[in-house]
Short mmCIF file of C-alpha atoms in Angstrom, two decimals:
data_model
loop_
_atom_site.label_atom_id
_atom_site.label_comp_id
_atom_site.label_asym_id
_atom_site.label_seq_id
_atom_site.Cartn_x
_atom_site.Cartn_y
_atom_site.Cartn_z
CA VAL A 453 1.46 8.12 -101.45
CA PRO A 454 -2.22 8.63 -102.27
CA ALA A 455 -3.52 12.13 -102.58
CA VAL A 456 -5.78 13.38 -99.80
CA GLY A 457 -8.48 15.93 -100.37
CA ARG A 458 -11.88 16.45 -101.89
CA GLY A 459 -12.95 17.22 -105.43
CA PRO A 460 -12.13 16.10 -108.95
CA ARG A 461 -8.79 17.93 -109.09
CA VAL A 462 -7.20 15.62 -106.54
CA ARG A 463 -5.08 12.98 -108.24
CA GLY A 464 -3.01 10.42 -106.46
CA LEU A 465 -2.34 6.76 -107.12
CA ARG A 466 -6.07 6.06 -107.32
CA ALA A 467 -8.22 5.46 -110.37
CA ALA A 468 -8.94 8.69 -112.21
CA ASP A 469 -12.68 8.20 -112.00
CA GLY A 470 -12.70 6.99 -108.37
CA PRO A 471 -13.80 8.98 -105.33
CA GLY A 472 -11.34 11.26 -103.60
CA LEU A 473 -9.66 9.96 -100.47
CA GLY A 474 -10.77 12.03 -97.50
CA LEU A 475 -9.50 12.43 -93.96
CA GLN A 476 -12.16 10.07 -92.63
CA ASP A 477 -10.84 7.33 -94.93
CA LEU A 478 -7.54 7.58 -93.06
CA GLY A 479 -9.20 7.33 -89.66
CA ILE A 480 -8.73 11.06 -89.01
CA PRO A 481 -11.91 12.72 -87.70
CA GLU A 482 -13.06 15.87 -89.43
CA GLY A 483 -13.02 19.10 -87.44
CA PRO A 484 -12.64 22.82 -87.73
CA HIS A 485 -8.87 22.60 -87.37
CA HIS A 486 -8.69 20.55 -90.57
CA GLU A 487 -10.57 23.26 -92.41
CA ALA A 488 -7.92 25.67 -91.13
CA VAL A 489 -5.22 23.38 -92.48
CA ARG A 490 -6.91 23.25 -95.88
CA ALA A 491 -7.11 27.03 -95.91
CA GLU A 492 -3.34 27.19 -95.54
CA GLN A 493 -2.82 25.17 -98.73
CA PRO A 494 -2.94 27.20 -101.95
CA PRO A 495 -5.04 25.79 -104.83
CA GLU A 496 -1.87 24.80 -106.68
CA ALA A 497 -1.05 22.35 -103.91
CA PHE A 498 -4.07 20.23 -104.73
CA GLU A 499 -3.44 20.49 -108.44
CA ILE A 500 -0.12 18.74 -107.94
CA GLY A 501 -1.71 16.08 -105.75
CA ALA A 502 -0.58 17.13 -102.29
CA PRO A 503 -1.76 15.37 -99.12
CA VAL A 504 -3.16 17.63 -96.43
CA ALA A 505 -0.56 18.34 -93.75
CA VAL A 506 -2.39 17.48 -90.54
CA GLY A 507 0.22 17.82 -87.80
CA GLY A 508 2.77 20.22 -89.22
CA ALA A 509 0.60 23.31 -89.80
CA ALA A 510 1.21 26.29 -87.52
CA GLY A 511 -2.49 27.14 -87.48
CA ASN A 512 -3.18 23.96 -85.53
CA TYR A 513 -1.43 25.39 -82.47
CA THR A 514 -2.13 29.13 -82.55
CA GLY A 515 -5.92 29.06 -82.44
CA HIS A 516 -6.05 31.13 -85.65
CA SER A 517 -7.42 29.77 -88.88
CA VAL A 518 -4.63 30.89 -91.22
CA VAL A 519 -0.89 31.19 -90.57
CA ARG A 520 0.87 31.35 -93.91
CA THR A 521 4.09 33.19 -93.04
CA GLU A 522 6.09 34.16 -89.98
CA ASP A 523 4.78 37.71 -90.40
CA ASP A 524 1.34 36.42 -89.39
CA LEU A 525 2.80 35.27 -86.08
CA LEU A 526 4.17 38.73 -85.30
CA TYR A 527 0.66 40.17 -84.98
CA PHE A 528 -0.58 37.61 -82.46
CA ARG A 529 -0.92 38.95 -78.92
CA SER A 530 0.15 35.63 -77.43
CA LEU A 531 1.57 32.32 -78.60
CA PRO A 532 1.19 28.86 -77.04
CA THR A 533 3.87 27.83 -74.54
CA PHE A 534 2.81 24.14 -74.50
CA ASN A 535 2.23 24.00 -70.75
CA ASP A 536 5.21 26.29 -70.11
CA ARG A 537 7.61 23.93 -71.85
CA LEU A 538 8.71 26.73 -74.21
CA ARG A 539 9.59 30.35 -73.64
CA PRO A 540 7.60 32.81 -75.78
CA SER A 541 10.65 33.45 -77.95
CA ASP A 542 11.20 29.71 -78.45
CA SER A 543 7.52 29.21 -79.24
CA GLU A 544 7.69 31.94 -81.88
CA ALA A 545 10.77 30.33 -83.44
CA LEU A 546 9.19 26.86 -83.47
CA LEU A 547 5.95 28.05 -85.08
CA SER A 548 7.89 30.14 -87.58
CA PHE A 549 9.70 27.01 -88.74
CA LEU A 550 6.34 25.42 -89.54
CA THR A 551 5.61 28.16 -92.08
CA VAL A 552 8.55 27.10 -94.30
CA PRO A 553 7.82 23.43 -95.02
CA TYR A 554 10.61 22.96 -97.55
CA ILE A 555 13.43 23.77 -95.07
CA ARG A 556 11.78 23.24 -91.71
CA MET A 557 13.12 19.73 -91.07
CA PRO A 558 16.76 20.66 -90.38
CA LEU A 559 15.60 23.83 -88.59
CA MET A 560 13.38 21.87 -86.21
CA LEU A 561 15.96 19.18 -85.52
CA SER A 562 18.58 21.85 -84.80
CA PHE A 563 16.10 23.53 -82.47
CA PHE A 564 15.61 20.43 -80.32
CA THR A 565 19.19 19.10 -80.33
CA THR A 566 20.41 21.29 -77.49
CA ALA A 567 20.81 20.13 -73.91
CA ASP A 568 18.05 22.40 -72.60
CA ARG A 569 15.45 22.10 -75.38
CA VAL A 570 15.47 18.30 -75.54
CA ASN A 571 13.53 18.46 -72.28
CA CYS A 572 10.69 20.12 -74.19
CA LEU A 573 9.93 16.71 -75.65
CA PHE A 574 8.24 15.79 -72.39
CA SER A 575 5.24 17.50 -74.02
CA ARG A 576 3.20 15.10 -76.13
CA ARG A 577 2.09 17.94 -78.42
CA ILE A 578 5.65 19.05 -79.09
CA ARG A 579 6.63 15.47 -79.89
CA ALA A 580 3.70 15.34 -82.32
CA ILE A 581 4.97 18.49 -84.06
CA LEU A 582 8.49 17.11 -84.51
CA HIS A 583 7.08 13.76 -85.64
CA ALA A 584 4.96 15.52 -88.27
CA VAL A 585 7.83 17.68 -89.51
CA VAL A 586 10.14 14.71 -90.03
CA LEU A 587 7.66 12.17 -91.39
CA GLU A 588 4.82 14.02 -93.10
CA PRO A 589 5.52 13.79 -96.85
CA GLY A 590 4.30 17.28 -97.73
CA LYS A 591 3.24 18.25 -101.23
CA LEU A 592 3.32 15.40 -103.72
CA LEU A 593 5.01 16.20 -107.05
CA MET A 594 3.24 14.21 -109.74
CA PRO A 595 5.43 12.23 -112.20
CA HIS A 596 4.55 14.39 -115.20
CA ARG A 597 6.00 17.42 -113.36
CA TRP A 598 9.21 15.84 -112.05
CA HIS A 599 11.35 17.86 -114.46
CA ASP A 600 9.49 21.18 -114.11
CA CYS A 601 11.14 24.14 -112.41
CA PRO A 602 9.37 26.87 -110.39
CA GLU A 603 8.73 29.96 -112.50
CA MET A 604 6.92 32.19 -110.00
CA VAL A 605 7.81 33.71 -106.62
CA PRO A 606 6.53 32.59 -104.18
CA ALA A 607 6.93 29.19 -105.80
CA ALA A 608 3.93 26.86 -105.76
CA LEU A 609 5.94 23.94 -107.13
CA LEU A 610 8.00 23.27 -104.00
CA ALA A 611 7.01 19.63 -103.82
CA THR A 612 8.81 16.28 -103.83
CA PRO A 613 8.20 12.94 -105.61
CA PHE A 614 8.56 10.82 -102.46
CA GLY A 615 8.28 13.17 -99.50
CA HIS A 616 10.52 15.68 -97.78
CA LEU A 617 12.47 13.06 -95.80
CA LEU A 618 13.80 11.19 -98.84
CA ALA A 619 14.47 14.46 -100.66
CA GLU A 620 16.44 15.81 -97.70
CA LEU A 621 18.46 12.60 -97.44
CA ALA A 622 19.11 12.53 -101.18
CA TYR A 623 20.55 16.04 -101.35
CA SER A 624 21.73 16.96 -97.84
CA PRO A 625 22.04 13.81 -95.72
CA LYS A 626 24.97 14.78 -93.50
CA MET A 627 23.16 17.38 -91.41
CA LEU A 628 19.91 15.44 -91.13
CA LEU A 629 21.55 12.18 -90.04
CA SER A 630 23.90 13.90 -87.60
CA LEU A 631 21.06 15.89 -86.01
CA THR A 632 18.88 12.78 -85.77
CA GLY A 633 21.69 10.90 -84.07
CA LYS A 634 22.33 13.81 -81.73
CA LEU A 635 18.65 13.88 -80.75
CA LEU A 636 18.86 10.20 -79.79
CA GLU A 637 22.16 10.76 -78.00
CA LEU A 638 20.76 13.61 -75.90
CA SER A 639 17.64 11.62 -75.04
CA LEU A 640 19.76 8.70 -73.83
CA VAL A 641 21.52 11.09 -71.43
CA LEU A 642 18.13 11.59 -69.75
CA ALA A 643 17.47 7.86 -69.35
CA ASN A 644 17.19 6.40 -65.84
CA SER A 645 14.46 4.22 -64.30
CA VAL A 646 11.72 2.56 -66.35
CA THR A 647 9.17 4.32 -64.14
CA SER A 648 10.53 7.75 -65.15
CA ASP A 649 8.83 10.00 -67.69
CA THR A 650 12.11 10.14 -69.61
CA VAL A 651 11.32 6.73 -71.12
CA SER A 652 8.77 8.33 -73.45
CA ILE A 653 11.41 10.76 -74.77
CA VAL A 654 13.94 7.98 -75.39
CA LEU A 655 11.41 5.80 -77.21
CA PHE A 656 10.26 8.77 -79.30
CA ALA A 657 13.86 9.52 -80.31
CA ILE A 658 14.33 5.84 -81.18
CA ARG A 659 11.30 5.91 -83.47
CA ILE A 660 12.46 9.07 -85.24
CA ALA A 661 16.01 7.74 -85.63
CA ALA A 662 14.82 4.35 -86.89
CA ARG A 663 12.55 5.88 -89.56
CA VAL A 664 15.29 8.27 -90.74
CA GLU A 665 17.88 5.48 -90.79
CA SER A 666 15.48 3.21 -92.71
CA SER A 667 14.93 5.92 -95.32
CA ALA A 668 18.67 6.36 -95.71
CA ALA A 669 19.11 2.60 -96.03
CA LEU A 670 16.44 2.56 -98.75
CA LEU A 671 18.35 5.15 -100.76
CA LEU A 672 21.56 3.17 -100.35
CA ARG A 673 19.93 -0.02 -101.55
CA ALA A 674 18.24 1.69 -104.50
CA HIS A 675 21.36 3.43 -105.74
CA SER A 676 24.21 1.16 -104.61
CA GLU A 677 22.94 -2.40 -104.74
CA GLY A 678 20.19 -1.61 -107.22
CA ILE A 679 16.48 -2.27 -106.93
CA PRO A 680 15.06 -3.28 -110.34
CA GLY A 681 12.34 -0.89 -111.47
CA SER A 682 12.82 1.36 -108.43
CA PRO A 683 10.76 4.57 -108.77
CA LEU A 684 13.54 6.29 -106.81
CA LEU A 685 15.79 5.84 -109.82
CA ALA A 686 13.06 6.94 -112.20
CA ALA A 687 12.68 10.18 -110.23
CA ASN A 688 16.30 11.06 -111.02
CA LEU A 689 17.41 10.93 -107.39
CA GLU A 690 20.92 10.23 -108.59
CA LEU A 691 23.29 10.30 -105.65
CA THR A 692 26.91 11.32 -105.84
CA GLU A 693 29.66 9.28 -104.25
CA GLU A 694 30.00 11.97 -101.59
CA THR A 695 26.30 11.68 -100.76
CA LEU A 696 26.50 7.89 -100.60
CA THR A 697 29.44 8.16 -98.23
CA GLU A 698 27.52 10.57 -96.00
CA LEU A 699 24.53 8.22 -95.97
CA ARG A 700 26.68 5.25 -94.95
CA THR A 701 28.45 7.26 -92.26
CA GLY A 702 25.17 8.56 -90.86
CA CYS A 703 23.57 5.11 -90.78
CA THR A 704 26.62 3.69 -89.00
CA TYR A 705 26.40 6.50 -86.43
CA ILE A 706 22.73 5.83 -85.70
CA LEU A 707 23.22 2.05 -85.54
CA ARG A 708 26.01 2.58 -83.02
CA LEU A 709 23.66 4.65 -80.86
CA PHE A 710 21.10 1.85 -81.09
CA GLN A 711 23.57 -0.40 -79.29
CA GLU A 712 23.54 1.99 -76.33
CA ALA A 713 19.75 2.17 -76.55
CA PHE A 714 19.59 -1.64 -76.41
CA GLN A 715 21.43 -1.57 -73.09
CA TRP A 716 18.80 0.73 -71.62
CA VAL A 717 15.96 -1.33 -73.07
CA ASP A 718 17.43 -4.50 -71.53
CA SER A 719 17.85 -2.73 -68.19
CA TRP A 720 14.25 -1.49 -68.27
CA LEU A 721 12.95 -4.95 -69.15
CA ASP A 722 14.82 -6.48 -66.21
CA GLU A 723 13.35 -3.81 -63.94
CA LEU A 724 9.84 -4.44 -65.28
CA LYS A 725 10.30 -8.17 -64.83
CA GLU A 726 10.84 -7.67 -61.11
CA LEU A 727 7.88 -5.28 -60.82
CA ILE A 728 5.60 -7.70 -62.66
CA LYS A 729 6.66 -10.62 -60.52
CA LYS A 730 6.08 -8.58 -57.39
CA ASP A 731 2.55 -7.64 -58.43
CA SER A 732 1.85 -11.25 -59.48
CA GLU A 733 2.51 -12.58 -55.98
CA ASP A 734 -0.26 -13.80 -53.71
CA PRO A 735 -1.86 -10.65 -52.21
CA SER A 736 -2.11 -12.28 -48.79
CA GLU A 737 1.69 -12.51 -48.67
CA ASN A 738 2.07 -8.79 -49.27
CA ASP A 739 -0.68 -7.93 -46.81
CA SER A 740 1.07 -9.80 -44.04
CA LYS A 741 4.27 -7.83 -44.67
CA GLY A 742 2.69 -4.45 -43.90
CA ALA A 743 4.36 -3.04 -40.79
CA ASP A 744 1.34 -0.94 -39.82
CA GLY A 745 -1.17 -3.70 -40.43
CA LYS A 746 -2.72 -1.97 -43.41
CA ALA A 747 -3.22 -3.72 -46.75
CA ALA A 748 -0.45 -2.94 -49.25
CA ASN A 749 -2.71 -2.63 -52.30
CA THR A 750 -6.12 -3.68 -53.46
CA MET A 751 -6.39 -6.36 -56.13
CA GLU A 752 -7.76 -3.82 -58.60
CA GLU A 753 -4.80 -1.51 -58.11
CA LYS A 754 -2.42 -4.40 -58.60
CA ARG A 755 -4.22 -5.50 -61.74
CA LYS A 756 -3.99 -2.03 -63.27
CA ARG A 757 -0.34 -1.70 -62.35
CA LEU A 758 0.41 -5.16 -63.71
CA ASP A 759 -1.38 -4.33 -66.96
CA ALA A 760 0.49 -1.03 -67.31
CA ASN A 761 3.87 -2.69 -66.70
CA MET A 762 3.10 -5.44 -69.18
CA THR A 763 2.08 -2.87 -71.79
CA THR A 764 5.35 -1.01 -71.23
CA ALA A 765 7.32 -4.25 -71.58
CA CYS A 766 5.57 -5.03 -74.89
CA ASN A 767 6.30 -1.51 -76.09
CA LEU A 768 9.99 -1.89 -75.25
CA HIS A 769 10.19 -5.17 -77.16
CA ALA A 770 8.49 -3.50 -80.12
CA HIS A 771 11.15 -0.78 -80.14
CA SER A 772 13.86 -3.44 -80.00
CA ILE A 773 12.41 -4.94 -83.17
CA LEU A 774 12.25 -1.52 -84.83
CA MET A 775 15.95 -0.88 -84.17
CA LEU A 776 16.81 -4.21 -85.83
CA ARG A 777 15.10 -3.41 -89.13
CA ASN A 778 18.26 -2.75 -91.16
CA VAL A 779 20.70 -4.91 -89.25
CA ASN A 780 22.66 -7.39 -91.34
CA MET A 781 21.72 -10.70 -89.76
CA ALA A 782 24.50 -12.54 -91.57
CA GLU A 783 27.13 -10.28 -89.98
CA ASP A 784 25.58 -9.73 -86.54
CA GLY A 785 24.57 -13.35 -86.23
CA ALA A 786 23.50 -14.78 -82.90
CA VAL A 787 23.12 -11.50 -80.99
CA SER A 788 20.62 -9.83 -83.34
CA ILE A 789 18.77 -13.06 -84.14
CA THR A 790 18.33 -13.84 -80.45
CA ARG A 791 17.05 -10.33 -79.75
CA LEU A 792 14.61 -10.32 -82.67
CA LEU A 793 13.14 -13.77 -81.96
CA SER A 794 12.98 -13.14 -78.20
CA SER A 795 11.07 -9.89 -78.69
CA PHE A 796 8.61 -11.47 -81.08
CA SER A 797 8.11 -14.42 -78.75
CA PHE A 798 7.33 -12.03 -75.90
CA LEU A 799 4.84 -10.06 -78.01
CA SER A 800 3.14 -13.21 -79.24
CA MET A 801 2.42 -14.23 -75.63
CA HIS A 802 1.74 -10.93 -73.87
CA HIS A 803 0.37 -8.53 -76.48
CA THR A 804 -3.12 -8.64 -77.97
CA PHE A 805 -2.93 -7.61 -81.60
CA ASN A 806 -5.55 -5.65 -83.55
CA MET A 807 -6.76 -3.76 -80.52
CA GLU A 808 -7.38 -0.01 -80.25
CA ARG A 809 -4.95 0.25 -77.37
CA GLY A 810 -1.88 -0.80 -79.25
CA LEU A 811 1.82 -0.13 -79.30
CA ASP A 812 3.64 3.07 -80.20
CA ILE A 813 4.70 1.31 -83.40
CA PRO A 814 2.15 0.12 -85.98
CA GLU A 815 1.78 -3.65 -85.80
CA PRO A 816 2.09 -4.16 -89.58
CA GLU A 817 5.49 -2.47 -89.40
CA LEU A 818 6.66 -5.03 -86.86
CA PHE A 819 5.55 -7.93 -89.04
CA GLU A 820 7.22 -6.32 -92.05
CA ILE A 821 10.51 -6.29 -90.14
CA TYR A 822 10.07 -9.92 -89.13
CA HIS A 823 9.32 -11.07 -92.68
CA ARG A 824 12.20 -8.98 -93.96
CA HIS A 825 14.63 -11.02 -91.83
CA ARG A 826 12.88 -14.39 -91.66
CA ARG A 827 14.64 -15.98 -94.63
CA HIS A 828 18.04 -14.75 -93.42
CA ILE A 829 17.38 -16.14 -89.94
CA ILE A 830 16.53 -19.59 -91.33
CA ARG A 831 19.65 -19.52 -93.48
CA TRP A 832 21.71 -18.65 -90.42
CA PHE A 833 20.33 -21.65 -88.50
CA ASP A 834 20.91 -23.92 -91.51
CA GLY A 835 24.47 -22.62 -91.76
CA ARG A 836 25.16 -23.46 -88.14
CA MET A 837 23.87 -26.98 -88.73
CA GLU A 838 25.98 -27.49 -91.84
CA LYS A 839 29.11 -26.24 -90.09
CA LYS A 840 28.25 -28.26 -86.96
CA GLU A 841 28.31 -25.09 -84.85
CA TYR A 842 25.83 -26.61 -82.41
CA LYS A 843 26.82 -24.39 -79.49
CA ALA A 844 25.67 -21.21 -81.25
CA PHE A 845 22.63 -23.01 -82.65
CA ASN A 846 21.48 -24.23 -79.24
CA SER A 847 22.38 -21.03 -77.42
CA VAL A 848 20.03 -18.91 -79.55
CA LEU A 849 17.07 -21.27 -79.28
CA GLN A 850 17.54 -21.77 -75.54
CA THR A 851 17.58 -18.01 -74.94
CA VAL A 852 14.48 -17.48 -77.06
CA HIS A 853 12.68 -20.32 -75.27
CA LYS A 854 13.22 -18.57 -71.94
CA GLN A 855 10.75 -15.89 -73.01
CA PHE A 856 7.93 -18.42 -72.70
CA SER A 857 8.46 -18.64 -68.96
CA SER A 858 10.31 -15.40 -68.20
CA LEU A 859 7.45 -14.00 -66.10
CA ASP A 860 6.31 -17.26 -64.54
CA SER A 861 9.19 -18.79 -62.60
CA ALA A 862 6.92 -21.53 -61.22
CA ASN A 863 6.48 -23.01 -64.70
CA THR A 864 10.00 -22.38 -65.98
CA VAL A 865 11.31 -25.15 -68.21
CA VAL A 866 15.11 -25.29 -68.16
CA THR A 867 16.45 -26.34 -71.55
CA GLU A 868 20.19 -26.03 -70.89
CA ASP A 869 20.44 -29.81 -70.40
CA TYR A 870 18.77 -30.49 -73.74
CA GLU A 871 19.71 -29.75 -77.32
CA TRP A 872 17.70 -28.49 -80.22
CA GLY A 873 17.45 -29.66 -83.79
CA ALA A 874 15.67 -28.93 -87.04
CA VAL A 875 12.46 -30.71 -88.01
CA SER A 876 13.17 -32.64 -91.18
CA GLY A 877 10.79 -33.67 -93.94
CA ASP A 878 9.21 -31.64 -96.69
CA VAL A 879 9.66 -27.95 -97.37
CA ASP A 880 6.75 -27.05 -95.06
CA ASN A 881 9.01 -27.85 -92.09
CA THR A 882 11.62 -25.27 -93.07
CA GLY A 883 12.33 -23.07 -90.09
CA ARG A 884 10.79 -25.45 -87.55
CA PHE A 885 12.96 -26.40 -84.57
CA CYS A 886 12.37 -28.48 -81.47
CA ILE A 887 14.12 -30.22 -78.56
CA ILE A 888 15.45 -33.53 -79.85
CA GLY A 889 16.83 -34.98 -76.62
CA PRO A 890 19.41 -34.65 -73.84
CA LYS A 891 22.59 -32.70 -74.50
CA ARG A 892 25.29 -34.82 -76.16
CA SER A 893 28.98 -34.52 -76.77
CA ASP A 894 30.30 -34.07 -80.29
CA ALA A 895 31.34 -37.70 -80.40
CA GLU A 896 27.88 -38.89 -79.33
CA ARG A 897 26.09 -36.53 -81.71
CA GLY A 898 27.82 -37.51 -84.92
CA ASP A 899 25.92 -36.05 -87.85
CA VAL A 900 22.47 -36.41 -86.31
CA SER A 901 20.92 -33.02 -85.61
CA THR A 902 17.44 -33.38 -87.07
CA ILE A 903 14.27 -35.18 -86.14
CA ALA A 904 11.54 -36.46 -88.43
CA ALA A 905 8.29 -34.54 -88.51
CA GLU A 906 6.39 -37.57 -87.22
#
């Protein structure tokens, strides 16, 4: 995590004689509220290489330049209610949590994991606060101070080597993972139609849960399976067997909730498919159906609605990919592989990458997930070929191929009467598959299930 700030005292993972990394280098515009955030950080924070906390500072939401402790909040005449989403007492509690960065994560998650307060997440600003609390790394503890202990009160050395999230999971994972899962569980209770505003809450909870579960999985890999040269091990994040058990239990809990989330995502995609097809029809057909003789919609309105629905569909597929990041493809097999490849096929056709108006998930993160699983997917296909499990092999590729014509029934190519095979030849053809001919019986097929690259 590079240090963020200005001046020669800032040290991160940059060259010692290089320029400091500022907010503008991260694509964050400068403004008076950032000066207020800097004012909240004591000088010691920069001496230990801390990034500036942009979203998780209470001063960002009170209109006052400095809010260091909860006592400062007591003297304010009024506090923000976030468009009446929070009662004044709840607003005071929420902002008070932001003044204690070292323990605010479990406090904030506990705050929102009640049946009434989960509705507060309809507010984009409140979602931004929770997102910042969970994912902002906080003060960076430099390697030469990993073994130092605070000597003064209030302590200026309350920092972590790899961010608050990993530190929380390393020392108290049970509460964090259970609260994260409960947040997702409560959000799924709100789910209904794809046109409802509740979709944004569900997708937000999915993103939070996926990032927390990925961090827990990283700790499990580093300390159980072993990652050679892992800095996590060098930082003395030695986990007890009890902690490892809590991490595994928490990850299993979140992955189970993802299965319920997948059902809603599939339902929403089916609903969007019908809406997109309806808006893609010939406008003259819809106009003639109007009982009162008026036009149903203008072409411009249809185009905007079609674009919005397509964007939502791409976003849903992106969240499907995110939930599959730590799935064991060897164990889950055809179901997860079909879902991952289908979602990427849909994005490759209907999403324009590297545009300002992107997805809720960074595009590099999606490609990282794909490359993380790519070798395992190819091995799975090769294993089906070696074991002559052609039914599973063909079923996955046929389902994925349907994405290429899922929104254009006029040009649908039915592949159920054909079978797929691997492209043989040199190593460059690894992972390439194509239709090799009409479907055959096992007796007719024999051992032939490949086709030459020519």
